[in-house]
PDB file of C-alpha atoms in Angstrom:
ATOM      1  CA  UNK A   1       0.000   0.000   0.000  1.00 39.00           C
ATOM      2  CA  UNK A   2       1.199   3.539  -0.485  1.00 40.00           C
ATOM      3  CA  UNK A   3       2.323   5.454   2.267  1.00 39.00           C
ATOM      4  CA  UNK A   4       1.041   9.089   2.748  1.00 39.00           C
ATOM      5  CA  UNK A   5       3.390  12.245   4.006  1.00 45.00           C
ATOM      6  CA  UNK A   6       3.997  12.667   8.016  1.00 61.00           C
ATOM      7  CA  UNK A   7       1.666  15.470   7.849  1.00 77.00           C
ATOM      8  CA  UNK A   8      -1.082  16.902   5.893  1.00 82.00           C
ATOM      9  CA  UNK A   9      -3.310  20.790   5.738  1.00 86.00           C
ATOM     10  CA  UNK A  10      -6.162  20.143   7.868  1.00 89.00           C
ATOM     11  CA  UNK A  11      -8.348  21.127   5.303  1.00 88.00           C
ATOM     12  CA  UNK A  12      -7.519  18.532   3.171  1.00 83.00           C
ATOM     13  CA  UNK A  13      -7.750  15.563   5.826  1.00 83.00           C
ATOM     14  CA  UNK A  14     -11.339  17.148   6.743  1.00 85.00           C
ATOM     15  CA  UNK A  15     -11.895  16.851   2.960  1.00 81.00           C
ATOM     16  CA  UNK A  16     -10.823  13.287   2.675  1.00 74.00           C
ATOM     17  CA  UNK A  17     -12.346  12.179   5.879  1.00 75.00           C
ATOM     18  CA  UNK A  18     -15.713  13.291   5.202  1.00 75.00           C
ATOM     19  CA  UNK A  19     -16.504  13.819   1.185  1.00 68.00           C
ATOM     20  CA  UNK A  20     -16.063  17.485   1.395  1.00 76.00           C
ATOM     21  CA  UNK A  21     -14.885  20.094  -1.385  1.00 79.00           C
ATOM     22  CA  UNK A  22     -11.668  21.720  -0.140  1.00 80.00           C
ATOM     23  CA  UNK A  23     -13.961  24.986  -0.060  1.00 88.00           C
ATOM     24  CA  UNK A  24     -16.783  23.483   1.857  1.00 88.00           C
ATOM     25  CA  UNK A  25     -13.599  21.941   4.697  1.00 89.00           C
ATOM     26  CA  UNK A  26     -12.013  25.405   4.888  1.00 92.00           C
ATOM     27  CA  UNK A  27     -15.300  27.422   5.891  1.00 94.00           C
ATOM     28  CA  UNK A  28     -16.074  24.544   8.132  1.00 93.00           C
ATOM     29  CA  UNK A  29     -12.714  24.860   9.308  1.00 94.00           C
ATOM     30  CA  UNK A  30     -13.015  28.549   9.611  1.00 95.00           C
ATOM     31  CA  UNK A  31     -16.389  28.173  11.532  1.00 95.00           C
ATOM     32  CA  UNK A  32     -14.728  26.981  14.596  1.00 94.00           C
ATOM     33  CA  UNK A  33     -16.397  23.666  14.185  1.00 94.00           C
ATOM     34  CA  UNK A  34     -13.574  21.128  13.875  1.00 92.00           C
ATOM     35  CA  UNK A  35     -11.411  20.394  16.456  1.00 92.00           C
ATOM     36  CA  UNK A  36      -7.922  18.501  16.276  1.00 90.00           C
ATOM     37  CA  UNK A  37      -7.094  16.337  19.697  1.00 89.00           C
ATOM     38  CA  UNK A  38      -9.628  18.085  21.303  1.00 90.00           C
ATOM     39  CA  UNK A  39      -8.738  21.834  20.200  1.00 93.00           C
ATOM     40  CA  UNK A  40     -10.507  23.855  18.227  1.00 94.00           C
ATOM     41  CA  UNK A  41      -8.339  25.081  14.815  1.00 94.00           C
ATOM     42  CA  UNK A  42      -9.233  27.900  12.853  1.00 96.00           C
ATOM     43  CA  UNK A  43      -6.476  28.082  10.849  1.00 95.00           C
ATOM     44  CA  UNK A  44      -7.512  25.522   7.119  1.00 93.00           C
ATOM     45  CA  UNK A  45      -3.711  25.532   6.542  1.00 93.00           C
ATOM     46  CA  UNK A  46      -2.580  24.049   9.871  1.00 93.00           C
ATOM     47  CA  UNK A  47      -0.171  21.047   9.362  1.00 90.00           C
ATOM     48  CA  UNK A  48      -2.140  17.478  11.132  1.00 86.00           C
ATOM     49  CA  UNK A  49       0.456  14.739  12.143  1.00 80.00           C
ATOM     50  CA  UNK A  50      -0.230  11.014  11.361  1.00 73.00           C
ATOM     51  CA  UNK A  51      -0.920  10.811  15.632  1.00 77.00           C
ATOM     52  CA  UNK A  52      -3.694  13.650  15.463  1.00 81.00           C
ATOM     53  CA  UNK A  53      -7.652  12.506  15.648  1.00 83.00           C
ATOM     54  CA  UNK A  54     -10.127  14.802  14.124  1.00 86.00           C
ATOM     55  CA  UNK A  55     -13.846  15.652  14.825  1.00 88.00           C
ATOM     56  CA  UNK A  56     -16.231  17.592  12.877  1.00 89.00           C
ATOM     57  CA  UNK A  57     -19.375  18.591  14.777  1.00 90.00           C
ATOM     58  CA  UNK A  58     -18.676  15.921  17.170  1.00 81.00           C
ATOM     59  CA  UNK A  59     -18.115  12.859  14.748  1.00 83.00           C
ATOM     60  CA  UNK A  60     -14.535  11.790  15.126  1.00 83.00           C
ATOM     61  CA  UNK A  61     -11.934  10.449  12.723  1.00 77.00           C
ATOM     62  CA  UNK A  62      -8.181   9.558  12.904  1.00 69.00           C
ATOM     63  CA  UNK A  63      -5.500  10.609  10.435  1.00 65.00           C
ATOM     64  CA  UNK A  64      -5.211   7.411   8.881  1.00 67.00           C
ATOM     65  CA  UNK A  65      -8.541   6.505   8.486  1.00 65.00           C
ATOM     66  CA  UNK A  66      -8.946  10.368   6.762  1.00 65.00           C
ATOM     67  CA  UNK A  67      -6.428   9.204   3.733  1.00 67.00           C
ATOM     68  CA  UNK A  68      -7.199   5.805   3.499  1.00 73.00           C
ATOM     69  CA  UNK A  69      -7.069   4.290   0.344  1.00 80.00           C
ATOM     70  CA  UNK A  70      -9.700   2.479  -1.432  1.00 88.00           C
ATOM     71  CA  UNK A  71      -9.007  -1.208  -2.652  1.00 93.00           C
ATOM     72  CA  UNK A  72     -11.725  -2.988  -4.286  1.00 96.00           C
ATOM     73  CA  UNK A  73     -12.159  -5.964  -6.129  1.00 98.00           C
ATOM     74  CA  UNK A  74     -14.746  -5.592  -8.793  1.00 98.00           C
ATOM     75  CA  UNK A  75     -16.181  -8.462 -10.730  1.00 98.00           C
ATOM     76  CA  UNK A  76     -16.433  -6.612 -14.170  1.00 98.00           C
ATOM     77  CA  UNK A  77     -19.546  -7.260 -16.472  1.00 98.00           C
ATOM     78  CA  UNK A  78     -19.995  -6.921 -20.475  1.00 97.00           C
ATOM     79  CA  UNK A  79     -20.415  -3.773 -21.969  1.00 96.00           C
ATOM     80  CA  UNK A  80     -18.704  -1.714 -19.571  1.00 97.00           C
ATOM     81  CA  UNK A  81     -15.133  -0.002 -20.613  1.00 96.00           C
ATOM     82  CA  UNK A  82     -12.382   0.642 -18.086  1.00 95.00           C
ATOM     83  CA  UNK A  83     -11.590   4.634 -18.644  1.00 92.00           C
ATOM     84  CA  UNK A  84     -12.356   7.706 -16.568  1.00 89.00           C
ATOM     85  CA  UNK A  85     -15.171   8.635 -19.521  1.00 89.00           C
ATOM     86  CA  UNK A  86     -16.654   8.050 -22.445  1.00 90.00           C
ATOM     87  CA  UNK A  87     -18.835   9.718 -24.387  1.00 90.00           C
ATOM     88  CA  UNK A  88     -20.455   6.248 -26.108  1.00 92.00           C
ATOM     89  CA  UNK A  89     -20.365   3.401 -23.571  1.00 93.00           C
ATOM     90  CA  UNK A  90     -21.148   3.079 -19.648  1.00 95.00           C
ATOM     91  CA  UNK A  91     -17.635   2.831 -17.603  1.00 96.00           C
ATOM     92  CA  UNK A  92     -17.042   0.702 -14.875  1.00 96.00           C
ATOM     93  CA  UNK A  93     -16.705   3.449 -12.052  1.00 95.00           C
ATOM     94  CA  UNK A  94     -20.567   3.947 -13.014  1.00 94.00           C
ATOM     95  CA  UNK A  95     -20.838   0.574 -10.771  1.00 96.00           C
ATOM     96  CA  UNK A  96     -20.147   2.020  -7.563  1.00 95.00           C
ATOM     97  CA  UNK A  97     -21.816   3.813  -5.091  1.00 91.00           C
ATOM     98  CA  UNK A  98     -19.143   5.127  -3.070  1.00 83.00           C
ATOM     99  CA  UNK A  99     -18.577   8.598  -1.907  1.00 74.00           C
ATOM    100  CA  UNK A 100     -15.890  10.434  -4.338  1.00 75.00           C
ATOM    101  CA  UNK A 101     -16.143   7.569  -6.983  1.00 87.00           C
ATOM    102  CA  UNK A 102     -15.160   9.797  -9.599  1.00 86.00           C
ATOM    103  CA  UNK A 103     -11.310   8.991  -7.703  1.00 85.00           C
ATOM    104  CA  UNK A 104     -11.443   5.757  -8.090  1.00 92.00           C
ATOM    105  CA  UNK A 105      -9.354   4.165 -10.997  1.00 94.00           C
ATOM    106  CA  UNK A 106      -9.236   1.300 -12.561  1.00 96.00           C
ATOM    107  CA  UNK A 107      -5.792  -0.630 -12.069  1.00 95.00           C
ATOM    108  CA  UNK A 108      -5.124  -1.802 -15.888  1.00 91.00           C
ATOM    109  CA  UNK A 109      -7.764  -2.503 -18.444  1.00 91.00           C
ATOM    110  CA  UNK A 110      -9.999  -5.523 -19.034  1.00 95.00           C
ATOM    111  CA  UNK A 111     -12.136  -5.593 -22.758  1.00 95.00           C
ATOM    112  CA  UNK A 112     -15.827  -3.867 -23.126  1.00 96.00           C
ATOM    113  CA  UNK A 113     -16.426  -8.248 -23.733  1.00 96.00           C
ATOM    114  CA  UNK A 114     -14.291  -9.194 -21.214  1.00 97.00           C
ATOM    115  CA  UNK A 115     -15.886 -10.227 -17.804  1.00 98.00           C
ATOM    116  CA  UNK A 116     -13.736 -10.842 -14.128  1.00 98.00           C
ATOM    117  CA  UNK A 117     -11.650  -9.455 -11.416  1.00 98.00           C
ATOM    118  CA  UNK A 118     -10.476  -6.261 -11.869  1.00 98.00           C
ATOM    119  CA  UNK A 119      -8.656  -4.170  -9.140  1.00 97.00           C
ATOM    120  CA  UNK A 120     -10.602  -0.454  -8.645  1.00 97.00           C
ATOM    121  CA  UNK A 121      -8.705   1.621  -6.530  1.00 93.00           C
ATOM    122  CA  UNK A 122      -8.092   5.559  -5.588  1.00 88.00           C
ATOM    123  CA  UNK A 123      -4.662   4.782  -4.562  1.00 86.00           C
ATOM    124  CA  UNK A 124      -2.250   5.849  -7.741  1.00 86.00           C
ATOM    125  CA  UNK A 125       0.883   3.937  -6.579  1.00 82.00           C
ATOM    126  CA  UNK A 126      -0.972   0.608  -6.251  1.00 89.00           C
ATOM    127  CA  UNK A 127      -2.233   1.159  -9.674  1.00 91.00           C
ATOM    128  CA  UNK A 128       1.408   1.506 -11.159  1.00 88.00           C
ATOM    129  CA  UNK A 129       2.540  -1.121  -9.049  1.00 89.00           C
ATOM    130  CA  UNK A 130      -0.203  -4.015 -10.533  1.00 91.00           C
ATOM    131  CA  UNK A 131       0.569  -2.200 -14.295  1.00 90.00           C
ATOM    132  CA  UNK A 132       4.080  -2.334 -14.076  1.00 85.00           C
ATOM    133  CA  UNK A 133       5.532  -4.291 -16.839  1.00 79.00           C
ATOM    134  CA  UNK A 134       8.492  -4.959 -14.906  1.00 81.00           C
ATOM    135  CA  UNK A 135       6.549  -6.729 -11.976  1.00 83.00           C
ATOM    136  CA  UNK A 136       5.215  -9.856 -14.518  1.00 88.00           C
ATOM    137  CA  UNK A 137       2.103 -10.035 -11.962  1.00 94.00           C
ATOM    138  CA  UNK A 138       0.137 -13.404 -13.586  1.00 96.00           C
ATOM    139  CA  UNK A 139      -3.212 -12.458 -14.614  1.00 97.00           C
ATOM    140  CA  UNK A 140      -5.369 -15.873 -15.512  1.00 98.00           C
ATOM    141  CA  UNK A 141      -8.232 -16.146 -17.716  1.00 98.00           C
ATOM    142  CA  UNK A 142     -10.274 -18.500 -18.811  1.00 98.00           C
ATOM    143  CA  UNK A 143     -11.401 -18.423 -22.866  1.00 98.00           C
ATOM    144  CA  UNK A 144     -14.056 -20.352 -24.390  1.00 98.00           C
ATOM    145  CA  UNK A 145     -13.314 -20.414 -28.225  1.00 98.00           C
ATOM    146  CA  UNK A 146     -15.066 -21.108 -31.223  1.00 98.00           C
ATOM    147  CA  UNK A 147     -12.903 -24.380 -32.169  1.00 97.00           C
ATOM    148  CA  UNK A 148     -11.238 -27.211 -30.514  1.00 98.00           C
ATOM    149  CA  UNK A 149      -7.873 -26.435 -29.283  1.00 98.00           C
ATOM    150  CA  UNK A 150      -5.438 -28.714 -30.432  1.00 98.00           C
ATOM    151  CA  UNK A 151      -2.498 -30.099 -27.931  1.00 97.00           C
ATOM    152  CA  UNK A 152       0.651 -28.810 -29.851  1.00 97.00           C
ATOM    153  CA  UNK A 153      -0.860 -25.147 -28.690  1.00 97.00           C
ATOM    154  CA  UNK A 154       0.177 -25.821 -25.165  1.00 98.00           C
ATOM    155  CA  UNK A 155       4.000 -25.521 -26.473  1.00 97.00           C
ATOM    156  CA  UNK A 156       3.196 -22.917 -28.837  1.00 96.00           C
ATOM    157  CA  UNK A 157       2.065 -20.476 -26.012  1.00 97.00           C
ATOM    158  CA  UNK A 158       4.830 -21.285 -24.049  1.00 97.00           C
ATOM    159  CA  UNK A 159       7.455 -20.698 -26.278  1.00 96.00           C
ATOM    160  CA  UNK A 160       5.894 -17.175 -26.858  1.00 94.00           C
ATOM    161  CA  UNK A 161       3.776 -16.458 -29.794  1.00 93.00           C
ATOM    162  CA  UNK A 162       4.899 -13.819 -32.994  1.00 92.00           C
ATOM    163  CA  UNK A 163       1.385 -11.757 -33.961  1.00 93.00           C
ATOM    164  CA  UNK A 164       1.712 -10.409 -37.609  1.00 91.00           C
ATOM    165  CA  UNK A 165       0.384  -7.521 -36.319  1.00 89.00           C
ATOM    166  CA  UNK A 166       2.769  -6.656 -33.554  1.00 89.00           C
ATOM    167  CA  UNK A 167       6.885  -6.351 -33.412  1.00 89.00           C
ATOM    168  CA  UNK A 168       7.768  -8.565 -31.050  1.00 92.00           C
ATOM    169  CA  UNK A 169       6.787 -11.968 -29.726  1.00 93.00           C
ATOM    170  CA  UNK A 170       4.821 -12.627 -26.676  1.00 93.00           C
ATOM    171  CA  UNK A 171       6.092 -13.442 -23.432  1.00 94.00           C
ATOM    172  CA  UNK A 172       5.545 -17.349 -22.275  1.00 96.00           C
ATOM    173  CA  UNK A 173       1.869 -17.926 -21.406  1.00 97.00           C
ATOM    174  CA  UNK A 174       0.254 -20.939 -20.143  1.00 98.00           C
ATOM    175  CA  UNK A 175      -1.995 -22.767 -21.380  1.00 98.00           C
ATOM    176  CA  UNK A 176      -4.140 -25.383 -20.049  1.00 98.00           C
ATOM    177  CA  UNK A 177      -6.834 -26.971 -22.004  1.00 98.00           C
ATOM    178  CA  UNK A 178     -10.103 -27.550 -19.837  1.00 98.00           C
ATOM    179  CA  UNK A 179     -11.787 -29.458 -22.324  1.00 98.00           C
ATOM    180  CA  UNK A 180     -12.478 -28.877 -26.467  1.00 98.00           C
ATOM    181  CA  UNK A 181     -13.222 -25.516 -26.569  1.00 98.00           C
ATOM    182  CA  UNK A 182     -12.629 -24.102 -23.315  1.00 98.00           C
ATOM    183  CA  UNK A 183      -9.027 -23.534 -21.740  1.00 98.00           C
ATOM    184  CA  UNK A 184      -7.224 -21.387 -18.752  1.00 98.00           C
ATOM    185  CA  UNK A 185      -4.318 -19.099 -20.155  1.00 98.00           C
ATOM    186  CA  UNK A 186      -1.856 -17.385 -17.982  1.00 98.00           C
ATOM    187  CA  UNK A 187      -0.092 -14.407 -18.848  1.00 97.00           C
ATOM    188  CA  UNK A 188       2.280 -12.182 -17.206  1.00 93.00           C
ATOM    189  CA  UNK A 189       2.508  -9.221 -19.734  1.00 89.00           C
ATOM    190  CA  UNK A 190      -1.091  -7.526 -20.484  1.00 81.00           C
ATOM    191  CA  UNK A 191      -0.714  -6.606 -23.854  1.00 86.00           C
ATOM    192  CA  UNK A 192      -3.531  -4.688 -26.097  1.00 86.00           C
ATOM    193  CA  UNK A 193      -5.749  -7.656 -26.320  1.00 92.00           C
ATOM    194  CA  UNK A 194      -3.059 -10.319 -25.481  1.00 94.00           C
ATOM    195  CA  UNK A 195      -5.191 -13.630 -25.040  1.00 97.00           C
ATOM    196  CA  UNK A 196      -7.296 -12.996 -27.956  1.00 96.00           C
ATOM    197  CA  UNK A 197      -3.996 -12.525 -30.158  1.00 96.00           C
ATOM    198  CA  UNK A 198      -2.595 -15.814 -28.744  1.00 97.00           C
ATOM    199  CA  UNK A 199      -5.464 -17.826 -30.138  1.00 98.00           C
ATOM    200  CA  UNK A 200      -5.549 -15.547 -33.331  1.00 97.00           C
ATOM    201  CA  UNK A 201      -2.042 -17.119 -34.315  1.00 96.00           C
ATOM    202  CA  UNK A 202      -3.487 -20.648 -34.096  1.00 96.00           C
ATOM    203  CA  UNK A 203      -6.704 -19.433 -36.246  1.00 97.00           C
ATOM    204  CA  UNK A 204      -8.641 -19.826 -33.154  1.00 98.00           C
ATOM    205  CA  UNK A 205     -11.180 -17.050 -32.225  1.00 98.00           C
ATOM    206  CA  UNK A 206     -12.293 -16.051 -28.411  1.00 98.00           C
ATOM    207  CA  UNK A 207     -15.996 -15.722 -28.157  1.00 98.00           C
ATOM    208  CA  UNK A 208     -16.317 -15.673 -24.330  1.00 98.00           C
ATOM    209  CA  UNK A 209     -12.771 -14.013 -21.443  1.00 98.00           C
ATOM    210  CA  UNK A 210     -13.307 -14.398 -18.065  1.00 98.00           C
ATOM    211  CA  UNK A 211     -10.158 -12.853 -15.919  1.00 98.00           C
ATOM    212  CA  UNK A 212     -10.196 -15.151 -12.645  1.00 98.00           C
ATOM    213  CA  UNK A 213      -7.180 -14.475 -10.971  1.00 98.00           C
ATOM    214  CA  UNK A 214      -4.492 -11.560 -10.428  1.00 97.00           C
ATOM    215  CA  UNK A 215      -1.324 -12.574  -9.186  1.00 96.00           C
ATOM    216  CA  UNK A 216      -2.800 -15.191  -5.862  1.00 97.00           C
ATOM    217  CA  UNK A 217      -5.935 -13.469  -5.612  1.00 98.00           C
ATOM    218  CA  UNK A 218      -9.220 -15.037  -6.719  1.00 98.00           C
ATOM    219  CA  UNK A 219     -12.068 -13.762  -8.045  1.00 98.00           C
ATOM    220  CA  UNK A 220     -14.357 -13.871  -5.475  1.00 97.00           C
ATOM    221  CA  UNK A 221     -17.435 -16.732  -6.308  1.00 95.00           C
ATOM    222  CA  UNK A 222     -19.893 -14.781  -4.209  1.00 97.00           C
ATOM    223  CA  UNK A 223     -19.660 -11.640  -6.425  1.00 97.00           C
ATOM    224  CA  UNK A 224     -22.158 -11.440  -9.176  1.00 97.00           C
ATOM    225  CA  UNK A 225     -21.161  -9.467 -12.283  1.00 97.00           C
ATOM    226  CA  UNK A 226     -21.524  -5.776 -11.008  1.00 97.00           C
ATOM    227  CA  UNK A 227     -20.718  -6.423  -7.900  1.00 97.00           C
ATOM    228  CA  UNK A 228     -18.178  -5.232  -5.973  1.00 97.00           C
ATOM    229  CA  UNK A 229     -16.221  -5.495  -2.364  1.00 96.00           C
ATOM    230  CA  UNK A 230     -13.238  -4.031  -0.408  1.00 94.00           C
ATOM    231  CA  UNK A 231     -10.174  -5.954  -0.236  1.00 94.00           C
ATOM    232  CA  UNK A 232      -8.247  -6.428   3.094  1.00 91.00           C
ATOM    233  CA  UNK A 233      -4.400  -5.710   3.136  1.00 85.00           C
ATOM    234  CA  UNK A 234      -3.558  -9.818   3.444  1.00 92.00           C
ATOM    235  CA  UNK A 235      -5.834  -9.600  -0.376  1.00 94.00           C
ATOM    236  CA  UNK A 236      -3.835  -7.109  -1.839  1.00 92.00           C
ATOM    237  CA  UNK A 237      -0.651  -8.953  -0.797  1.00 92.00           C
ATOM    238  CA  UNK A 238      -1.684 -11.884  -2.535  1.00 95.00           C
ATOM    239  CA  UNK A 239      -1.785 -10.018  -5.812  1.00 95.00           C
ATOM    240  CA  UNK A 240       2.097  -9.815  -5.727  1.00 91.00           C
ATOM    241  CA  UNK A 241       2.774 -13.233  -4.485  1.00 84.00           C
TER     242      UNK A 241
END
């Protein structure tokens, strides 16, 4: 997880803490009506350390729990796109309910077709750690196809696969063949449309991409399509294990 800075402008954790604009905190703030470890601060610019609680009209809040980021695990339907807008389809923040949504990000991309876990987060440096190329995190998947998938595929993905269309060859990906048309494919790269290419090669087209797994973490079986739920820190671990 991220860490944040030793201290922060007490309009900004009052902000955070409870869904405020940074104008709305600093007349608050100016109003006499928050209170830092049980003192009254006027001042919106006043510097809050990490040890500091906060109250607001009586309702109380620590430091940490004022910048704490957001980790969910999303299991992603059809139709919706991973971006921040668009102006022609629905986007997956559009799924939540939360308070400040519009800071939550999605951490890489999955396919408008593509269903599964996907990591929604407002915490930037999580996001670029999951994206990283250099981290390899293993993202499974499993692909039902529109012919049977023949055995000499198996090496073919793991030797890395040349697409026409791009410049250099794919990174080893597993593949394990679940039965005729249906198999789980590992990859540790997530390249523009990666699995689809793979089968592309071998004439094979992907009618149905479900990503189960990120790293250690399962998609949760409880979550229907749309749904959503916060991940603990032991969770988020598992994605880089």
């Amino acid at each position: 997880m991220s860490k944040i800075s030793k201290k922060q402008r007490l309009d900004k954790c009052i902000s955070h803490a409870f869904s405020l604009s940074r104008n709305a905190s600093f007349a608050l703030i100016k109003q006499g009506r928050v209170l830092v470890d049980n003192v009254v601060i006027t001042d919106p610019t006043f510097k809050v350390s990490t040890e500091s609680n906060l109250s607001l009209d009586d309702f109380d809040v620590s430091f940490d729990d004022a910048f704490k980021k957001r980790v969910f695990m999303l299991n992603k339907p059809r139709d919706f796109i991973c971006a921040d807008r668009d102006k022609n389809h629905r986007i997956v923040i559009d799924l939540f309910s939360e308070n400040k949504k519009e800071d939550l990000h999605c951490a890489g991309r999955l396919d408008i077709d593509t269903t599964g876990l996907l990591i929604v987060t407002d915490d930037g440096n999580l996001i670029h750690e999951i994206t990283s190329p250099k981290k390899d995190i293993l993202k499974t998947y499993i692909a039902v196809v529109d012919k049977d998938i023949p055995e000499s595929a198996i090496l073919k993905f793991k030797n890395g696969i040349k697409h026409p269309d791009e410049k250099k060859r794919y990174k080893s990906a597993t593949l394990n063949i679940l039965s005729n048309r249906c198999a789980e494919v590992i990859v540790s790269e997530g390249r523009f449309h990666e699995v689809k290419r793979l089968f592309e090669v071998i004439n094979i087209n992907v009618l149905e991409l479900t990503r189960t797994k990120i790293g250690s973490l399962e998609l949760d079986e409880n979550l229907e399509e749309g749904e959503y739920r916060e991940l603990s820190l032991e969770e988020i671990d598992l994605i880089f294990s």
